[in-house]
Short mmCIF file of C-alpha atoms and ligand atoms in Angstrom, two decimals:
data_model
loop_
_atom_site.label_atom_id
_atom_site.label_comp_id
_atom_site.label_asym_id
_atom_site.label_seq_id
_atom_site.Cartn_x
_atom_site.Cartn_y
_atom_site.Cartn_z
CA MET A 1 25.19 -19.13 41.70
CA GLY A 2 26.64 -17.58 38.50
CA GLU A 3 25.89 -17.85 34.72
CA PHE A 4 28.43 -20.42 34.16
CA GLU A 5 27.83 -22.37 37.35
CA LEU A 6 24.28 -22.34 36.15
CA ILE A 7 24.90 -23.81 32.81
CA ARG A 8 27.23 -26.45 33.98
CA ARG A 9 24.84 -27.66 36.66
CA TYR A 10 21.54 -27.82 34.84
CA PHE A 11 22.53 -28.08 31.12
CA ALA A 12 26.03 -29.60 30.86
CA ARG A 13 25.52 -32.39 32.85
CA GLU A 14 26.57 -35.28 30.77
CA SER A 15 29.21 -35.62 28.39
CA LEU A 16 28.02 -36.67 25.00
CA ASN A 17 28.72 -39.79 23.14
CA ASP A 18 27.81 -38.91 19.64
CA PRO A 19 30.03 -38.97 16.61
CA SER A 20 28.07 -36.37 15.14
CA VAL A 21 29.16 -33.73 17.70
CA TYR A 22 32.74 -32.96 17.91
CA LEU A 23 32.48 -30.61 20.57
CA GLY A 24 29.36 -29.91 22.46
CA ILE A 25 28.59 -27.48 25.60
CA GLY A 26 31.30 -25.04 26.96
CA ASP A 27 33.24 -23.20 24.12
CA ASP A 28 32.10 -20.04 21.94
CA CYS A 29 30.30 -22.73 19.43
CA ALA A 30 29.65 -26.03 19.17
CA LEU A 31 31.00 -28.30 16.45
CA LEU A 32 28.79 -30.40 14.63
CA CYS A 33 29.58 -32.66 11.56
CA PRO A 34 26.54 -33.74 9.56
CA PRO A 35 26.16 -37.10 7.84
CA THR A 36 27.45 -36.68 4.10
CA GLY A 37 24.69 -36.69 1.57
CA GLN A 38 21.97 -35.56 4.10
CA LEU A 39 20.02 -32.02 4.63
CA LEU A 40 20.40 -30.33 7.83
CA ALA A 41 16.49 -29.66 8.77
CA VAL A 42 16.68 -26.46 11.28
CA SER A 43 13.75 -25.28 13.09
CA ILE A 44 13.12 -23.11 16.14
CA ASP A 45 10.17 -22.28 18.54
CA THR A 46 9.56 -20.22 21.56
CA LEU A 47 7.51 -20.33 24.97
CA VAL A 48 6.61 -17.07 26.51
CA GLU A 49 5.04 -17.52 29.81
CA GLY A 50 1.66 -15.64 30.16
CA VAL A 51 1.42 -16.34 25.94
CA HIS A 52 2.20 -20.13 25.45
CA PHE A 53 1.88 -21.18 28.93
CA LEU A 54 0.22 -20.06 32.30
CA PRO A 55 2.03 -18.58 34.41
CA GLY A 56 3.21 -20.62 37.44
CA THR A 57 3.61 -23.67 34.95
CA PRO A 58 5.83 -26.02 36.74
CA GLY A 59 9.44 -26.71 34.78
CA ASP A 60 8.91 -30.00 33.82
CA LYS A 61 5.48 -29.50 32.07
CA VAL A 62 7.36 -26.78 29.97
CA ALA A 63 10.43 -28.71 29.32
CA SER A 64 8.43 -31.42 27.63
CA ARG A 65 6.06 -28.76 25.88
CA LEU A 66 9.02 -26.86 24.59
CA LEU A 67 11.05 -29.48 23.19
CA GLY A 68 8.10 -32.02 22.06
CA ALA A 69 6.55 -29.03 20.01
CA ALA A 70 10.04 -27.98 18.23
CA VAL A 71 11.15 -31.93 17.45
CA SER A 72 7.55 -32.32 15.95
CA ASP A 73 8.47 -29.71 12.98
CA LEU A 74 11.38 -32.05 12.45
CA ALA A 75 9.13 -35.05 12.06
CA ALA A 76 6.62 -33.04 9.75
CA MET A 77 9.76 -32.68 7.32
CA ALA A 78 10.49 -36.80 7.91
CA ALA A 79 13.95 -35.33 9.47
CA THR A 80 15.88 -37.49 12.21
CA PRO A 81 16.35 -35.53 15.31
CA ALA A 82 20.03 -35.01 16.00
CA TRP A 83 20.81 -31.81 18.46
CA PHE A 84 19.23 -28.66 19.66
CA THR A 85 20.34 -25.43 21.42
CA LEU A 86 18.36 -23.57 24.29
CA ALA A 87 18.05 -19.84 24.87
CA LEU A 88 16.65 -19.54 28.44
CA SER A 89 15.55 -15.99 29.93
CA MET A 90 14.51 -16.10 33.50
CA PRO A 91 13.54 -13.09 35.65
CA SER A 92 16.05 -14.79 38.60
CA PHE A 93 17.71 -17.90 39.23
CA ASP A 94 14.96 -20.06 40.64
CA GLN A 95 16.31 -23.38 41.53
CA ASP A 96 12.81 -24.94 42.41
CA TRP A 97 11.78 -24.21 38.77
CA LEU A 98 15.22 -24.94 36.70
CA GLU A 99 15.94 -28.19 38.74
CA PRO A 100 12.28 -30.21 37.08
CA PHE A 101 12.79 -27.82 33.88
CA ALA A 102 16.47 -29.76 33.40
CA SER A 103 15.68 -32.79 34.62
CA CYS A 104 12.70 -33.42 32.25
CA LEU A 105 14.30 -31.38 29.43
CA ALA A 106 17.17 -33.96 29.56
CA GLU A 107 14.74 -36.85 29.87
CA THR A 108 12.62 -35.84 27.19
CA ALA A 109 15.84 -35.28 24.70
CA GLN A 110 17.21 -38.85 25.58
CA GLY A 111 13.44 -40.29 24.81
CA LEU A 112 13.62 -38.24 21.28
CA GLY A 113 17.16 -38.85 20.60
CA ILE A 114 18.39 -35.20 20.51
CA HIS A 115 21.24 -33.95 22.06
CA LEU A 116 21.82 -30.34 23.89
CA VAL A 117 24.76 -29.07 22.13
CA GLY A 118 24.36 -25.08 23.46
CA GLY A 119 22.57 -22.38 24.25
CA ASP A 120 21.93 -18.96 25.67
CA THR A 121 21.50 -18.11 29.30
CA THR A 122 19.73 -14.24 30.25
CA ARG A 123 18.12 -12.35 32.91
CA GLY A 124 14.69 -11.30 31.36
CA PRO A 125 10.54 -12.20 31.29
CA LEU A 126 10.58 -16.28 31.42
CA THR A 127 10.90 -17.00 27.71
CA LEU A 128 12.44 -20.19 26.26
CA SER A 129 13.59 -20.95 22.55
CA VAL A 130 14.86 -23.94 21.50
CA GLN A 131 16.84 -24.39 17.96
CA VAL A 132 16.28 -28.32 16.65
CA HIS A 133 18.32 -29.61 14.05
CA GLY A 134 17.83 -33.05 12.12
CA PHE A 135 18.78 -35.10 9.30
CA VAL A 136 16.93 -36.06 6.35
CA GLU A 137 18.03 -37.86 3.02
CA PRO A 138 16.82 -34.95 0.30
CA SER A 139 14.40 -37.69 -1.71
CA LEU A 140 12.84 -38.07 1.57
CA ALA A 141 12.05 -34.33 3.10
CA LEU A 142 8.17 -33.85 3.01
CA LYS A 143 7.22 -30.43 2.31
CA ARG A 144 4.11 -28.71 2.42
CA SER A 145 3.85 -28.27 -1.03
CA GLY A 146 3.66 -31.73 -2.79
CA ALA A 147 -0.39 -32.12 -2.36
CA GLN A 148 -1.59 -33.90 -5.69
CA VAL A 149 -5.37 -33.95 -6.68
CA GLY A 150 -7.23 -37.53 -5.55
CA ASP A 151 -4.52 -37.58 -2.56
CA ILE A 152 -6.01 -39.15 0.68
CA ILE A 153 -5.47 -36.70 3.55
CA ALA A 154 -4.58 -38.10 6.47
CA VAL A 155 -4.12 -37.47 10.32
CA THR A 156 -2.23 -39.13 12.89
CA GLY A 157 -3.66 -39.74 16.59
CA TYR A 158 -6.55 -38.08 18.49
CA LEU A 159 -6.98 -34.69 17.79
CA GLY A 160 -8.33 -32.01 20.17
CA GLU A 161 -7.03 -33.27 23.10
CA SER A 162 -4.30 -31.12 23.61
CA LYS A 163 -7.29 -28.43 23.47
CA GLY A 164 -9.44 -30.02 25.87
CA GLY A 165 -6.35 -30.19 28.07
CA LEU A 166 -5.59 -26.18 27.64
CA GLU A 167 -9.50 -25.68 28.32
CA SER A 168 -9.34 -27.90 31.58
CA LEU A 169 -6.16 -25.73 32.75
CA LEU A 170 -8.04 -22.40 32.14
CA LYS A 171 -11.20 -23.53 33.91
CA ASP A 172 -9.01 -24.69 36.77
CA GLU A 173 -10.43 -28.27 36.64
CA PRO A 174 -9.65 -30.55 39.19
CA GLU A 175 -7.56 -33.34 37.74
CA THR A 176 -9.72 -36.63 37.01
CA PRO A 177 -8.05 -39.58 35.32
CA THR A 178 -9.77 -37.84 31.91
CA ILE A 179 -8.58 -34.41 32.66
CA ALA A 180 -5.01 -35.97 33.63
CA HIS A 181 -4.81 -37.97 30.01
CA LEU A 182 -5.79 -34.57 28.00
CA ARG A 183 -3.65 -32.34 30.00
CA GLN A 184 -0.46 -34.78 29.56
CA ARG A 185 -1.46 -34.38 25.53
CA PHE A 186 -1.00 -30.21 26.35
CA TYR A 187 2.03 -30.48 28.06
CA ALA A 188 4.25 -33.73 26.61
CA PRO A 189 3.60 -33.81 23.05
CA THR A 190 4.33 -37.10 21.03
CA PRO A 191 6.47 -36.07 17.93
CA ARG A 192 5.36 -38.58 15.37
CA ILE A 193 9.19 -39.26 13.96
CA LYS A 194 9.15 -42.91 13.37
CA LEU A 195 6.06 -42.91 11.86
CA ALA A 196 7.06 -40.08 9.40
CA ARG A 197 10.25 -41.82 8.75
CA ALA A 198 8.51 -45.03 8.06
CA LEU A 199 5.73 -43.24 5.70
CA ALA A 200 8.20 -40.68 3.93
CA PRO A 201 8.61 -42.74 0.71
CA PHE A 202 4.57 -42.96 0.16
CA ILE A 203 3.54 -39.37 1.20
CA HIS A 204 3.17 -36.05 -1.05
CA SER A 205 2.97 -33.62 1.12
CA ALA A 206 2.88 -33.22 5.27
CA ILE A 207 2.43 -30.73 8.14
CA ASP A 208 2.30 -30.74 11.94
CA ILE A 209 -0.63 -29.70 13.54
CA SER A 210 0.16 -26.97 15.78
CA ASP A 211 -2.60 -23.90 14.68
CA GLY A 212 -5.24 -26.11 14.16
CA PHE A 213 -6.26 -28.85 11.87
CA LEU A 214 -8.02 -26.95 9.38
CA ALA A 215 -5.37 -24.08 9.81
CA ASP A 216 -2.55 -26.29 8.66
CA LEU A 217 -4.55 -27.77 6.21
CA LYS A 218 -4.95 -24.77 4.53
CA HIS A 219 -1.12 -24.10 4.33
CA ILE A 220 -0.65 -27.51 2.55
CA LEU A 221 -3.35 -26.32 0.10
CA LYS A 222 -2.15 -23.03 -0.25
CA ALA A 223 1.44 -24.17 -0.98
CA SER A 224 0.58 -26.79 -3.42
CA HIS A 225 -2.23 -24.78 -5.32
CA VAL A 226 -5.04 -27.53 -4.46
CA GLY A 227 -8.31 -27.71 -2.79
CA ALA A 228 -9.67 -30.20 -0.15
CA LYS A 229 -12.94 -32.12 0.81
CA VAL A 230 -12.84 -32.91 4.31
CA ASP A 231 -15.54 -35.35 5.79
CA ALA A 232 -15.61 -33.89 9.84
CA ASP A 233 -17.38 -37.29 10.72
CA ALA A 234 -14.60 -39.07 10.02
CA VAL A 235 -12.09 -37.28 12.41
CA LEU A 236 -11.65 -39.83 15.36
CA LEU A 237 -12.50 -38.29 18.96
CA SER A 238 -11.40 -39.85 22.02
CA HIS A 239 -13.23 -41.03 24.81
CA GLU A 240 -11.80 -38.64 26.93
CA LEU A 241 -12.22 -35.81 24.84
CA LEU A 242 -15.84 -36.46 24.35
CA ALA A 243 -16.02 -36.76 28.22
CA PHE A 244 -14.47 -33.64 28.85
CA ALA A 245 -16.28 -31.43 26.32
CA GLY A 246 -20.03 -33.01 27.25
CA ASN A 247 -21.11 -33.29 23.45
CA THR A 248 -19.88 -34.26 20.03
CA ALA A 249 -20.19 -31.01 18.22
CA LEU A 250 -17.69 -29.29 20.69
CA ALA A 251 -15.12 -32.35 20.66
CA ARG A 252 -15.39 -32.02 16.94
CA GLN A 253 -14.93 -28.62 16.90
CA TRP A 254 -11.70 -28.59 19.42
CA ALA A 255 -10.48 -31.65 17.06
CA LEU A 256 -10.57 -29.36 13.98
CA THR A 257 -9.59 -26.07 15.06
CA GLY A 258 -7.75 -26.55 18.51
CA GLY A 259 -4.26 -26.02 17.91
CA GLU A 260 -1.06 -27.85 19.50
CA ASP A 261 -1.84 -31.59 18.96
CA PHE A 262 1.42 -32.15 17.32
CA GLU A 263 0.31 -34.93 15.31
CA LEU A 264 0.91 -35.21 11.50
CA CYS A 265 -1.59 -34.30 8.55
CA LEU A 266 -0.73 -36.18 5.33
CA THR A 267 -1.35 -36.34 1.78
CA LEU A 268 -0.93 -39.37 -0.21
CA PRO A 269 -1.74 -41.19 -2.98
CA SER A 270 -4.58 -43.79 -2.50
CA GLU A 271 -2.49 -46.71 -3.89
CA HIS A 272 -0.30 -46.25 -0.93
CA TRP A 273 -3.02 -46.05 1.96
CA GLU A 274 -3.26 -49.46 3.13
CA HIS A 275 0.16 -50.00 3.13
CA CYS A 276 0.73 -46.72 5.31
CA GLN A 277 -2.29 -48.11 7.66
CA ARG A 278 -0.34 -51.37 8.10
CA LYS A 279 2.85 -49.25 9.14
CA ALA A 280 0.93 -46.89 11.43
CA GLN A 281 -0.70 -50.13 13.12
CA ALA A 282 2.52 -51.43 13.73
CA LEU A 283 3.48 -48.44 15.89
CA SER A 284 0.44 -48.67 17.68
CA ILE A 285 -0.76 -45.05 16.10
CA PRO A 286 -4.12 -44.18 14.44
CA LEU A 287 -4.03 -43.17 10.97
CA THR A 288 -7.13 -41.80 9.74
CA CYS A 289 -8.25 -40.88 6.38
CA VAL A 290 -10.44 -37.62 6.80
CA GLY A 291 -10.93 -36.21 3.29
CA GLU A 292 -9.34 -35.73 -0.19
CA ILE A 293 -7.36 -33.49 -2.37
CA THR A 294 -9.46 -31.71 -4.56
CA ASN A 295 -8.83 -29.32 -7.89
CA THR A 296 -10.84 -26.71 -6.47
CA ASP A 297 -9.66 -23.49 -4.75
CA ALA A 298 -11.56 -24.28 -1.76
CA LEU A 299 -11.77 -26.11 1.60
CA ASP A 300 -15.24 -27.93 1.87
CA ILE A 301 -15.84 -29.26 5.19
CA TRP A 302 -18.62 -32.08 5.01
CA GLU A 303 -20.56 -33.24 7.96
CA SER A 304 -23.72 -35.34 8.48
CA GLY A 305 -24.53 -35.27 4.70
CA HIS A 306 -23.98 -31.33 4.64
CA LYS A 307 -21.58 -28.48 3.93
CA VAL A 308 -20.49 -26.87 7.14
CA HIS A 309 -17.98 -23.82 8.19
CA TYR A 310 -15.84 -23.71 10.86
CA THR A 311 -15.38 -19.93 11.72
CA GLN A 312 -12.35 -20.29 13.94
CA ASP A 313 -9.56 -21.89 11.64
CA GLY A 314 -6.91 -22.40 14.11
CA TYR A 315 -4.91 -19.98 16.28
CA ASP A 316 -2.93 -16.90 14.59
CA HIS A 317 -1.05 -14.81 17.37
CA PHE A 318 -1.41 -11.56 15.22
CA ARG A 319 -5.11 -12.00 14.61
CA SER A 320 -6.25 -12.86 18.50
CA SER A 321 -6.71 -10.01 20.47
CA ASN A 322 -4.36 -11.56 23.37
CA GLY A 323 -1.47 -12.78 21.11
P1 ADP B 401 29.63 -16.98 24.57
O1 ADP B 401 29.37 -15.59 25.76
O2 ADP B 401 30.79 -17.04 24.01
O3 ADP B 401 28.01 -16.81 23.92
P2 ADP B 401 27.85 -18.30 26.79
O4 ADP B 401 28.92 -17.98 28.26
O5 ADP B 401 26.45 -17.46 26.66
O6 ADP B 401 29.10 -18.16 25.75
O7 ADP B 401 27.81 -19.88 26.84
C1 ADP B 401 28.91 -20.33 27.35
C2 ADP B 401 28.57 -22.17 26.88
O8 ADP B 401 27.23 -22.28 27.53
C3 ADP B 401 28.46 -22.07 25.48
O9 ADP B 401 28.97 -23.18 24.85
C4 ADP B 401 26.75 -22.02 25.30
O10 ADP B 401 26.53 -22.76 24.32
C5 ADP B 401 26.66 -22.70 26.73
N1 ADP B 401 25.17 -22.69 26.95
C6 ADP B 401 24.87 -21.28 27.81
N2 ADP B 401 23.45 -21.23 28.04
C7 ADP B 401 22.95 -22.41 28.19
C8 ADP B 401 21.99 -22.96 28.05
N3 ADP B 401 20.97 -22.58 28.38
N4 ADP B 401 21.75 -24.35 27.44
C9 ADP B 401 22.80 -25.11 27.22
N5 ADP B 401 24.13 -24.86 26.82
C10 ADP B 401 23.90 -23.17 27.18
MG1 MG B 402 31.93 -16.31 22.99
#
């Protein structure tokens, strides 16, 4: 099968019925029309086999992980997903891998309301990049730089589960229902788009949790020139995470520092807290207050009445030996 047949069969399956797509896959460029008055939010993410996912990972798992992680960046800005492009490098044409990859990519895209409008297909080590585009009203775009002293620090969902899922894969654990849940969280992130859109008018700053909660909070602190006090005991730990980790200390370590949760870390003025919590409840997403923005330049973490240190802030590709 040639490159063009491959693209036609796997990626240009459906014609798009979206007024913002004037021309989709098939020409030299896609032709797109962003709505007037909205900003275009753009972000790109890459997964490399052996670095971001284990060799031999089925195509469907890679697809949901790839698109979920990329769209999470749109959620972090309170943008509505619109279009994406896909750069795909594979060592050889492998139908058994591509079929579930393309099917799951299409299904995930449909669920997220985002359309594939173009890409590039090459031969090389298995590497996938998606560039996502979304729309956001200038007044609603959430930045890392808006945190203010006195803001509540809140997180969505249950942190650390993705890390638990990854650990279970690295240890090649048999798949119990608990482990299946954690692996699902690793392979199929659920970008918090609706919640981000609903909360955006009340939020001062936001980031999605990709490197680990503490590491990502530090990005907010640095960009906003503030400090923070975190109550580690307040961080929600799921039953599944506690069961797999075997003890609270390890589960908490994963929740605070394990990456790739693709939940949101938000800061907001306390007067909007109850309103935001109700909005989150309406979407059945936990929203937990885990700390406060301070006027120091430090990140202080408290646990059982003591100040504690977490050495591993999160994942940094260029500092780790295997990155
Ligand atoms: P060009 O050589 O002009 O860059 P290509 O031959 O690479 O164009 O691609 C032909 C068409 O197929 C383009 O519209 C391109 O966006 C699309 N395309 C190529 N690879 C992919 C892919 N992996 N997923 C989606 N669309 C793709
Ligand atoms: Mg061309």
